[in-house]
Coordinates of N, CA and C in Angstrom, one line a residue:
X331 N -3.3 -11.1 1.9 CA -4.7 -11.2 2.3 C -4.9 -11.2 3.8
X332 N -3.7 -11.9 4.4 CA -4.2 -11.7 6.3 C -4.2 -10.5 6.6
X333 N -3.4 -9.5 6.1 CA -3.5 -8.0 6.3 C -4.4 -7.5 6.1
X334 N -5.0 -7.7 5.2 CA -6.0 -7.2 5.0 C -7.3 -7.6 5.8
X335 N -7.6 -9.1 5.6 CA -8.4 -9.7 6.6 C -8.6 -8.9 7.9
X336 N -7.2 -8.8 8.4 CA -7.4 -7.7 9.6 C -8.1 -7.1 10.7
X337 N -8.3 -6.2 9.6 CA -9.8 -5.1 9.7 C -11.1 -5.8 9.4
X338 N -11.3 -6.7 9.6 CA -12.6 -7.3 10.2 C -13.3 -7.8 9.2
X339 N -13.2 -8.1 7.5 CA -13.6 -7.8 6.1 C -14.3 -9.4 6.4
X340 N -15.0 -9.7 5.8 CA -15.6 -11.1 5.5 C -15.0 -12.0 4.8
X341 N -15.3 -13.0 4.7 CA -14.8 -14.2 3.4 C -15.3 -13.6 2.3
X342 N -16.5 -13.1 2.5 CA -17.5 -12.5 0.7 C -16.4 -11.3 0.4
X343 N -16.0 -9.9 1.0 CA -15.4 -9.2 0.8 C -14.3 -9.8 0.2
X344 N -13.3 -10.2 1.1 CA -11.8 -11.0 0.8 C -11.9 -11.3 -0.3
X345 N -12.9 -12.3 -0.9 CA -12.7 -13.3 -2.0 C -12.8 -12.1 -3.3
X346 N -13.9 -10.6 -3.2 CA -14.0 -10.0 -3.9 C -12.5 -9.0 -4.5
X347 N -12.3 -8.9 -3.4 CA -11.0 -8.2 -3.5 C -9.5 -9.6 -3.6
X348 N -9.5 -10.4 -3.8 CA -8.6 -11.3 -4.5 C -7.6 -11.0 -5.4
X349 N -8.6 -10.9 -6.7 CA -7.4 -10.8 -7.5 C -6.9 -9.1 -7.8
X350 N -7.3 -8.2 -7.3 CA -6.8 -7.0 -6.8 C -5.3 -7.0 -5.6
X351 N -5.3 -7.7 -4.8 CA -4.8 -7.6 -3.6 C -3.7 -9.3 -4.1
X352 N -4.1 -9.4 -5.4 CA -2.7 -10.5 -5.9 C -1.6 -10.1 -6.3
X353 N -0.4 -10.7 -6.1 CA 0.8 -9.5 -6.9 C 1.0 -10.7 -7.7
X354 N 0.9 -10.0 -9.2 CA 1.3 -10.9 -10.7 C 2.7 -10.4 -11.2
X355 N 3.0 -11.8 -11.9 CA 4.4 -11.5 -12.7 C 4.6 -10.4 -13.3
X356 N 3.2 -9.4 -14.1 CA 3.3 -8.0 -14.1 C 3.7 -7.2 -13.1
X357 N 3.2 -7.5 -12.4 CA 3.6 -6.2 -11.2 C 5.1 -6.5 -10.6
X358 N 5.6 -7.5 -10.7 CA 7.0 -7.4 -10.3 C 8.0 -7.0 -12.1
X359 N 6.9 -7.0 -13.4 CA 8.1 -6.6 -14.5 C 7.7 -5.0 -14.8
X360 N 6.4 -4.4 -13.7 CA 6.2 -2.9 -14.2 C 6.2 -2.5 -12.8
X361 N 6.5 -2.4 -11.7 CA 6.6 -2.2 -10.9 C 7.8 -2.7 -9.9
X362 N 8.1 -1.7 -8.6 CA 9.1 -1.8 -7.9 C 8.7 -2.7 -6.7
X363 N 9.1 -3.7 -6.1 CA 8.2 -4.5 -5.2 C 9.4 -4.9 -3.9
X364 N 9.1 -4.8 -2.8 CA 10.0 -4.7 -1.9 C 9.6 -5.1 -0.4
X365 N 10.3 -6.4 0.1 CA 10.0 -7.0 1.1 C 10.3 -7.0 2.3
X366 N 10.1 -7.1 3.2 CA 10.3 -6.8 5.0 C 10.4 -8.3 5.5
X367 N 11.2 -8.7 5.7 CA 11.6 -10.0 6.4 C 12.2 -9.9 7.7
X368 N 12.6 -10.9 8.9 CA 12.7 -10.8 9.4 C 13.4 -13.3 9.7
X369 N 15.1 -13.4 9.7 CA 15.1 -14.6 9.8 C 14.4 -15.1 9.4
X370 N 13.9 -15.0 7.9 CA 13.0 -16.1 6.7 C 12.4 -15.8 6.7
X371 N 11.4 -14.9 7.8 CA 9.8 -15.1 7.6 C 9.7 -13.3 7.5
X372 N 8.2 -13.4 6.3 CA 7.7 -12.5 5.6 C 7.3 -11.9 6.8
X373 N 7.6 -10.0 6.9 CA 6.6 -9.1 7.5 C 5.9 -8.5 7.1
X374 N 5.9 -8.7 5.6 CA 5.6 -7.3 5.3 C 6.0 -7.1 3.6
X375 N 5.3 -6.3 3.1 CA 5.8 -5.7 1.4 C 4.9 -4.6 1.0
X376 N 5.7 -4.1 -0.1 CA 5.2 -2.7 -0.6 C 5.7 -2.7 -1.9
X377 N 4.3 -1.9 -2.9 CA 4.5 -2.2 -4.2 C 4.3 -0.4 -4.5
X378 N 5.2 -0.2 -5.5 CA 5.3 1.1 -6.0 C 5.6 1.1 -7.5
X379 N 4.7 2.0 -7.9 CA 4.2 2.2 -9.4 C 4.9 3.3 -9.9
X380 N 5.9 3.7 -10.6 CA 6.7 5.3 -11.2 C 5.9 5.7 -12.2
X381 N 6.2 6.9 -13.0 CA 5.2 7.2 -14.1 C 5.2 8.8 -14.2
X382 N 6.7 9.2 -14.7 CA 7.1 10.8 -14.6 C 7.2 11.1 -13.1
X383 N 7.1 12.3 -12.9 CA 6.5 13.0 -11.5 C 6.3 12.1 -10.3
X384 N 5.0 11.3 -10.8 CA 4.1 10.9 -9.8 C 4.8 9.0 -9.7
X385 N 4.5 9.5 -8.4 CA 4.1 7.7 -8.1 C 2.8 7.2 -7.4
X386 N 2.5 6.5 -7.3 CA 1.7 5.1 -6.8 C 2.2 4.2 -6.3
X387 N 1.7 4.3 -4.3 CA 2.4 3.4 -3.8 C 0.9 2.5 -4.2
X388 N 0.9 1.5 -4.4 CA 0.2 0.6 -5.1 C -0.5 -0.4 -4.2
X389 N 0.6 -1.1 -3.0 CA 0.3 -1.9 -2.1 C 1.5 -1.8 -1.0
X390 N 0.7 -1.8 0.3 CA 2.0 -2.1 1.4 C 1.0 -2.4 2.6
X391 N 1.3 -3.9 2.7 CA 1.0 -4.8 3.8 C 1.8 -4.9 4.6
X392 N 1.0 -5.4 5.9 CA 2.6 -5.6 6.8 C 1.6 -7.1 7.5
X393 N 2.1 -8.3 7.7 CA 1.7 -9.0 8.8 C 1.2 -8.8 9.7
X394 N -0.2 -9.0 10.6 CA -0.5 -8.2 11.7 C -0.1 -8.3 13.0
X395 N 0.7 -10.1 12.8 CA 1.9 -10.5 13.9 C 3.0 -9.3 14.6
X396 N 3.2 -8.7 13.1 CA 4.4 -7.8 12.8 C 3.9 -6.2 12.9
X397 N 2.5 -5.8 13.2 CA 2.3 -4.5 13.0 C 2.4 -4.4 14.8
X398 N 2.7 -2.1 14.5 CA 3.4 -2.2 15.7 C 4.9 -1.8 15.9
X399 N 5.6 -2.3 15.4 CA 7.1 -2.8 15.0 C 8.2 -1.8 14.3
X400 N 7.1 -1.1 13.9 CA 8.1 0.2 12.7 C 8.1 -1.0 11.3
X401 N 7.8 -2.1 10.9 CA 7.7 -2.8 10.0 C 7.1 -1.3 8.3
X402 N 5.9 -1.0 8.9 CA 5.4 0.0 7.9 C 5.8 1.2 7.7
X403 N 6.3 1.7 8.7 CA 7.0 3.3 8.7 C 8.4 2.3 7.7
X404 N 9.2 1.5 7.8 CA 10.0 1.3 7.2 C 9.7 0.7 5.6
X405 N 8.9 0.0 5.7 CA 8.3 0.1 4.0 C 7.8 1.3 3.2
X406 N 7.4 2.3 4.0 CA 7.0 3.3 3.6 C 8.0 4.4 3.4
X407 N 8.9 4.4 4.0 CA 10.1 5.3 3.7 C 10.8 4.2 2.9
X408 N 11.0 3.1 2.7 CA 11.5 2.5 1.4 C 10.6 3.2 0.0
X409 N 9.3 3.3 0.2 CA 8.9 4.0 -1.2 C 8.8 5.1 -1.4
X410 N 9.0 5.9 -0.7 CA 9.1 7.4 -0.4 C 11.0 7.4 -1.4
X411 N 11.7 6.9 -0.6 CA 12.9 7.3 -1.0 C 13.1 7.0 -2.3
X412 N 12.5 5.9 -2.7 CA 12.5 4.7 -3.8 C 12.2 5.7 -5.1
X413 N 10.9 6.7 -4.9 CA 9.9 7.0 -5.6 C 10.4 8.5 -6.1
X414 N 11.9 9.5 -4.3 CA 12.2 10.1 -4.8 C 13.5 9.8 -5.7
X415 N 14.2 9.0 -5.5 CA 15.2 8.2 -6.3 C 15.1 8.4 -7.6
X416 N 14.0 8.2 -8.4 CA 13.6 8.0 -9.6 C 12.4 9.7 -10.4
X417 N 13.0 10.6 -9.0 CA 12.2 11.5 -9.8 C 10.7 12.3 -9.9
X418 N 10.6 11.3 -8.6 CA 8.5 11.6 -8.8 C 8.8 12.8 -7.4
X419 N 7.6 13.8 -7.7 CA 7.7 14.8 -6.4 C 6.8 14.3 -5.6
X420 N 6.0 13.7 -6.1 CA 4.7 13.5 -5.0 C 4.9 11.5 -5.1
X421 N 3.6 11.2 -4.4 CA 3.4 9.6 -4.2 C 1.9 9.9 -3.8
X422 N 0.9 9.3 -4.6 CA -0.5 8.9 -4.2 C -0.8 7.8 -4.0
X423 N -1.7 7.1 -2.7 CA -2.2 6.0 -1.9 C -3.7 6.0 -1.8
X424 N -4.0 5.1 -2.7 CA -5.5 4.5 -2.8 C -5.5 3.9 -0.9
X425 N -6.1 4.3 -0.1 CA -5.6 3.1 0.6 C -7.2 3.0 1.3
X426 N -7.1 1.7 2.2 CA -7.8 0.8 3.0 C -8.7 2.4 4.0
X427 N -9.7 2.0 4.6 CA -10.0 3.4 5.1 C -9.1 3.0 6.5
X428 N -9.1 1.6 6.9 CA -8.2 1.6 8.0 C -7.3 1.8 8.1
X429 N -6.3 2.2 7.2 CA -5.0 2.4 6.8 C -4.5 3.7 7.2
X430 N -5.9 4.6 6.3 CA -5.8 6.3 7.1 C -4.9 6.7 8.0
X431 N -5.4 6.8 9.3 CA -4.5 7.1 10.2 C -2.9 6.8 9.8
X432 N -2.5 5.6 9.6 CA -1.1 5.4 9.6 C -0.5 6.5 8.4
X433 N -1.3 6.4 7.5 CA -0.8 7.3 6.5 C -0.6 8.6 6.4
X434 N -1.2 9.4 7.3 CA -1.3 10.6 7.6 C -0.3 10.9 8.7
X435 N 0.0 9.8 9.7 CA 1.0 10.0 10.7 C 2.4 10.4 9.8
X436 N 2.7 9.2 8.6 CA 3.7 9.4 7.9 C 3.8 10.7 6.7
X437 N 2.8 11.7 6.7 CA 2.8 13.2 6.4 C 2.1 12.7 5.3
X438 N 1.2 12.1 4.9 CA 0.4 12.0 3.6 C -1.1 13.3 4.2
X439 N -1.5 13.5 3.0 CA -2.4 14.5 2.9 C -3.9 13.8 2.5
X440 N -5.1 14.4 3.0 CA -6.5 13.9 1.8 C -6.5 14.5 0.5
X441 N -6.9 13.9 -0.4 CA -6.5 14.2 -2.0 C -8.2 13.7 -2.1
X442 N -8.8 13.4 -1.6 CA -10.3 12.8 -2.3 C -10.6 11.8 -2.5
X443 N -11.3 11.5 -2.9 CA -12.0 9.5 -2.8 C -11.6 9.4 -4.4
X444 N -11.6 7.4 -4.8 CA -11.6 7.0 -5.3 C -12.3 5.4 -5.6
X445 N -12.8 5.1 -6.5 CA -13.8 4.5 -6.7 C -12.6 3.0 -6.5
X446 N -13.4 2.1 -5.3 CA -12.5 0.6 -5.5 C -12.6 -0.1 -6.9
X447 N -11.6 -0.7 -6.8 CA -11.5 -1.5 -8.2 C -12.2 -3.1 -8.0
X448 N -12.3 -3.5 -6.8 CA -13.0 -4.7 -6.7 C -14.9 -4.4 -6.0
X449 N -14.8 -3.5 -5.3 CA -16.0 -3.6 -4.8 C -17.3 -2.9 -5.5
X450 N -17.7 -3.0 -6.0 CA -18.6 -1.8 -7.1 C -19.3 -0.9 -5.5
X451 N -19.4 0.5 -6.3 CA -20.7 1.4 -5.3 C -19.5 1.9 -3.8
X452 N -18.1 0.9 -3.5 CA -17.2 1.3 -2.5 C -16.3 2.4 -3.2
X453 N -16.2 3.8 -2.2 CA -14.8 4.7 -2.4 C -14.1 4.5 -1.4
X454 N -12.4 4.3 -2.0 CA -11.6 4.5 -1.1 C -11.1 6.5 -1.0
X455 N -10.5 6.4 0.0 CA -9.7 7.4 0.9 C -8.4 7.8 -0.5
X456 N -8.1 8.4 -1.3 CA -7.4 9.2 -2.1 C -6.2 9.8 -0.9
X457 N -5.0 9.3 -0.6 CA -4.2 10.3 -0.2 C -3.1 10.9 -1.3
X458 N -1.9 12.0 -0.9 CA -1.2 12.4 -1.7 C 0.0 12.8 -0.3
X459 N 1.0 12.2 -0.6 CA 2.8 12.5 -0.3 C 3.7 13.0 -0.8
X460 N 4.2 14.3 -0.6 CA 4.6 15.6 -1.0 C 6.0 14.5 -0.7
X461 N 6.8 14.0 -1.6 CA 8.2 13.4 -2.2 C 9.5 14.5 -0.9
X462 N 9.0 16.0 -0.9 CA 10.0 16.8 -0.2 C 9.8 17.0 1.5
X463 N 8.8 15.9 1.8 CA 8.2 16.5 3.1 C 9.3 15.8 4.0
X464 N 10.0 14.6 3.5 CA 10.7 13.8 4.2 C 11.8 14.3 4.2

């Protein structure tokens, strides 16, 4: 949630996006989930979803202490590799509109909007990651 906080969001936003932005005992038994530490302390994690072909990087936060750092280029090529590992050509990213930028540095493409899952009437940013670009 401080990652997200970040970008300037409110308590009213935050609290709405909650249990979206929670990682449950599902998502660590249907999903691949993978952490950035640094001497004990959390930098950072990234959640990726498989499903044939395609993946879904799902979630990848980084600390804002820790952004900056190569922290996210390194989470991100953990699910890139992760995603081609197991076979998917591509990887699509619901992501943050602040996020954008980083995501496109790392060769992701626009793919079109998608409707948020916590905020009614909000679209997020649709990207797509060509699995062979790396």
């Amino acid at each position: 949630m401080i990652s997200k906080a970040y970008w300037g969001y409110d308590n009213v936003f935050m609290e709405a996006c909650r249990e979206e932005l929670t990682i449950t005992q599902t998502d660590f038994d249907y999903s691949k989930i993978h952490l950035a530490e640094r001497e004990g302390t959390l930098l950072g994690m990234a959640q990726l979803e498989l499903n044939g072909d395609a993946a879904s990087l799902e979630k990848l936060f980084v600390h804002p202490e820790a952004m900056g750092l190569g922290v996210g280029r390194a989470l991100f090529q953990w699910a890139a590799d992760e995603a081609r590992a197991q076979g998917a050509s591509f990887m699509t990213i619901e992501a943050d509109p602040d996020a954008v930028p980083f995501y496109m540095r790392m060769g992701a493409k626009d793919d079109g909007q998608v409707p948020s899952g916590s905020i009614p009437r909000r679209v997020l940013p649709k990207l797509r990651f060509d699995l062979g670009a790396v």
